[in-house]
Coordinates of C-alpha atoms and ligand atoms in Angstrom, one line a residue:
M1 CA 40.9 16.0 8.1
E2 CA 43.7 16.3 5.6
R3 CA 45.6 19.5 4.7
R4 CA 47.0 20.2 1.2
Y5 CA 49.4 23.0 0.4
L6 CA 49.9 23.8 -3.2
K7 CA 50.2 26.4 -5.9
C8 CA 47.1 27.3 -7.7
R9 CA 48.6 26.2 -11.1
E10 CA 49.1 22.7 -9.7
L11 CA 45.3 22.2 -9.4
S12 CA 43.6 19.6 -11.5
Q13 CA 40.6 20.9 -13.4
K14 CA 38.3 18.6 -11.3
R15 CA 39.6 20.1 -8.1
A16 CA 39.4 23.6 -9.5
I17 CA 35.7 23.1 -10.4
E18 CA 35.1 21.8 -6.8
I19 CA 36.7 25.0 -5.4
I20 CA 34.6 27.2 -7.7
T21 CA 31.4 25.3 -6.8
M22 CA 32.2 26.0 -3.1
I23 CA 33.2 29.7 -3.6
N24 CA 30.1 30.4 -5.8
R25 CA 28.0 28.9 -3.1
I26 CA 29.4 31.3 -0.5
W27 CA 29.9 34.4 -2.8
P28 CA 27.4 34.0 -5.8
P29 CA 29.1 35.4 -8.9
K30 CA 27.6 38.3 -10.8
D31 CA 28.6 37.1 -14.3
V32 CA 26.9 34.2 -16.0
L33 CA 29.7 31.7 -16.6
S34 CA 29.8 28.0 -16.3
E35 CA 31.7 26.5 -13.4
I36 CA 34.3 25.2 -15.9
Q37 CA 34.8 28.7 -17.2
H38 CA 35.0 30.1 -13.7
S39 CA 37.5 27.5 -12.7
E40 CA 39.7 28.1 -15.8
R41 CA 39.7 31.8 -14.9
Y42 CA 40.4 31.1 -11.3
I43 CA 43.5 29.0 -12.1
A44 CA 44.8 31.5 -14.7
K45 CA 44.3 34.6 -12.5
N46 CA 45.8 33.0 -9.4
K47 CA 48.4 30.6 -10.9
N48 CA 51.3 31.6 -8.7
N49 CA 49.3 32.0 -5.5
D50 CA 49.6 29.6 -2.5
L51 CA 46.6 27.6 -1.8
I52 CA 45.5 25.7 1.4
L53 CA 42.8 23.2 1.2
Y54 CA 41.3 21.2 4.0
L55 CA 39.7 17.9 2.9
D56 CA 37.3 15.5 4.6
C57 CA 37.1 12.2 2.8
G58 CA 38.6 13.8 -0.2
N59 CA 36.1 16.7 -0.3
I60 CA 37.0 20.3 0.2
I61 CA 35.8 21.7 3.5
A62 CA 37.9 24.8 3.8
H63 CA 39.8 27.1 1.3
A64 CA 42.4 29.9 1.8
M65 CA 44.7 31.6 -0.7
S66 CA 47.7 33.8 -0.1
F67 CA 50.3 35.7 -2.1
T68 CA 52.9 38.5 -1.8
R69 CA 51.9 42.0 -2.8
E70 CA 53.8 45.2 -3.0
I71 CA 51.9 48.4 -1.8
K72 CA 53.0 52.0 -1.8
T73 CA 52.9 54.1 1.4
D74 CA 54.0 57.6 2.3
Y75 CA 57.2 56.1 3.5
G76 CA 58.0 53.9 0.5
L77 CA 57.2 50.5 -0.9
M78 CA 56.2 47.7 1.4
K79 CA 55.7 44.0 0.8
I80 CA 52.8 42.4 2.5
L81 CA 51.0 39.0 2.6
A82 CA 47.7 39.1 0.9
I83 CA 45.0 36.6 1.8
K84 CA 41.7 36.0 0.1
G85 CA 38.9 33.5 -0.4
I86 CA 38.9 32.4 3.2
A87 CA 35.9 30.1 3.4
V88 CA 34.6 27.0 5.3
Q89 CA 31.8 25.0 3.9
P90 CA 28.6 25.9 5.8
E91 CA 28.1 22.4 7.2
Y92 CA 31.6 22.4 8.8
R93 CA 31.5 25.8 10.4
G94 CA 31.9 26.3 14.2
N95 CA 34.7 23.6 14.5
N96 CA 37.7 25.9 14.4
F97 CA 38.5 25.0 10.7
G98 CA 38.2 28.8 9.9
K99 CA 40.6 29.7 12.6
K100 CA 43.1 27.0 11.7
I101 CA 43.2 27.7 8.0
V102 CA 43.6 31.4 8.5
L103 CA 46.5 30.8 11.0
D104 CA 48.0 28.4 8.4
A105 CA 47.8 31.1 5.8
F106 CA 49.4 33.6 8.2
S107 CA 52.3 31.2 8.8
N108 CA 53.4 32.3 5.3
L109 CA 54.5 35.5 7.0
D110 CA 57.5 33.6 8.4
T111 CA 58.1 31.5 5.3
K112 CA 58.2 34.6 3.2
N113 CA 59.9 36.9 5.7
L114 CA 57.1 39.4 5.7
N115 CA 56.0 41.6 8.7
L116 CA 52.2 41.7 8.2
S117 CA 49.2 40.6 6.3
L118 CA 46.8 43.1 4.8
F119 CA 43.2 42.1 3.8
Q120 CA 39.6 43.1 3.6
T121 CA 36.8 41.4 5.5
G122 CA 33.1 41.5 6.2
V123 CA 33.7 39.5 9.5
P124 CA 36.2 41.7 11.4
S125 CA 35.3 40.2 14.8
F126 CA 36.4 36.7 13.6
Y127 CA 39.8 38.1 12.7
E128 CA 40.1 40.2 15.9
K129 CA 39.8 37.0 17.9
L130 CA 42.9 35.8 16.0
G131 CA 44.9 38.9 16.8
A132 CA 44.2 41.1 13.7
R133 CA 43.2 44.8 13.9
T134 CA 41.3 47.2 11.7
V135 CA 43.2 50.0 9.9
K136 CA 41.4 53.2 8.8
N137 CA 43.8 54.5 6.0
R138 CA 42.4 55.7 2.7
F139 CA 43.2 53.1 0.0
I140 CA 43.6 53.7 -3.7
N141 CA 44.8 51.9 -6.7
S142 CA 46.8 54.2 -8.9
L143 CA 46.9 51.6 -11.6
N144 CA 43.2 51.8 -12.1
N145 CA 43.1 53.9 -15.3
E146 CA 39.4 54.7 -15.0
D147 CA 39.4 55.9 -11.4
P148 CA 42.8 55.8 -9.7
Q149 CA 41.5 57.5 -6.6
S150 CA 38.7 55.2 -5.8
N151 CA 38.7 52.6 -3.0
P152 CA 39.8 49.3 -4.4
W153 CA 38.3 47.3 -1.6
W154 CA 34.6 46.3 -1.4
D155 CA 34.3 44.7 2.1
K156 CA 33.4 46.9 5.1
E157 CA 36.7 46.6 7.0
V158 CA 40.4 46.4 6.1
M159 CA 42.7 44.7 8.7
I160 CA 46.2 43.8 9.4
Y161 CA 47.7 40.8 11.1
P162 CA 49.4 40.7 13.5
G163 CA 47.5 43.6 15.2
S164 CA 50.8 44.5 17.0
A165 CA 52.6 45.3 13.7
E166 CA 53.3 48.9 12.8
F167 CA 51.3 50.2 9.9
P168 CA 51.9 53.6 8.3
D169 CA 49.4 56.5 8.4
G170 CA 48.3 58.2 5.3
V171 CA 47.1 57.0 1.9
I172 CA 47.9 53.4 0.9
D173 CA 48.2 52.7 -2.8
L174 CA 47.5 49.0 -3.4
L175 CA 49.2 49.2 -6.8
G176 CA 46.5 46.8 -8.2
P177 CA 42.9 45.8 -7.6
G178 CA 41.5 44.8 -4.2
Y179 CA 41.5 41.1 -3.4
Ligands
LIG1 C1 34.2 33.2 8.7 C2 34.4 31.7 8.6 C3 35.6 31.4 7.7 C4 34.5 31.1 10.0 O1 34.8 29.8 9.9 P1 34.5 28.8 11.1 O2 35.2 27.5 10.9 O3 33.0 28.7 11.4 O4 35.1 29.5 12.4 P2 35.8 28.9 13.6 O5 35.0 27.7 14.1 O6 37.2 28.6 13.4 O7 35.7 30.1 14.7 C5 36.8 30.6 15.4 C6 36.3 31.7 16.3 O8 35.7 32.7 15.5 C7 34.4 33.0 15.9 N1 33.6 33.2 14.7 C8 33.3 32.4 13.7 N2 32.6 33.0 12.7 C9 32.5 34.3 13.1 C10 31.8 35.4 12.5 N3 31.2 35.3 11.3 N4 31.9 36.6 13.1 C11 32.5 36.7 14.4 N5 33.1 35.6 15.0 C12 33.1 34.4 14.3 C13 33.9 31.7 16.6 O9 32.8 31.9 17.4 C14 35.2 31.2 17.3 O10 35.3 31.9 18.5 P3 35.9 31.3 19.8 O11 37.4 31.0 19.4 O12 35.8 32.4 20.8 O13 35.1 30.1 20.1 C15 33.1 31.0 8.0 O14 32.0 31.4 8.7 C16 32.9 31.3 6.5 O15 33.4 30.6 5.6 N6 32.1 32.4 6.2 C17 31.7 32.8 4.9 C18 32.9 33.4 4.1 C19 33.6 34.5 4.9 O16 32.9 35.4 5.4 N7 34.9 34.4 4.9 C20 35.7 35.5 5.5 C21 36.1 36.4 4.3 S1 37.3 37.6 4.8

């Protein structure tokens, strides 16, 4: 297994299409776009984000993305590590690749000198095993002109890593859409 660390903007179109094919397989998209269109959008939207790919014989078997985000709490602004698109190809699950790629993504906490990662998930028990914990704050996105008070997340749980990190009470403004 080979690990690649790169910025999203460094992806070749071929590799981006491969990622989109994998992501669409796991989270089928709502909009009717070709994989080329999806991949172009994926690169443009995420161009400065850090990407981790695990490859087997040149094929992507696991994907993780991370980036720094500033959020607003009752105590002021806070920089956090955002992670998204954590996925292992179905055929490769149960071999610790998920655990390894998430811990690889969390290692950016040290590189970027951040205290914690904040993310949403539908599989909280997977992240609990890695040392994350659920937070129950109300989340908003004040930059959403249509509905600035609505919850910007769509998964069932929001978590922080490490679970031992302090996280403020009260409303958290993501200052942007969920991820
Ligand atoms: C969740 C996912 C990344 C796990 O990948 P994986 O490679 O199968 O997981 P690992 O083999 O590294 O498992 C590590 C540990 O987590 C546990 N685990 C794996 N998937 C789990 C799940 N869905 N729920 C709870 N625990 C899970 C394993 O049993 C293992 O536990 P152990 O250390 O006690 O043996 C993978 O199932 C996946 O891509 N799912 C679809 C996309 C998704 O839900 N991504 C997360 C988005 S936030």
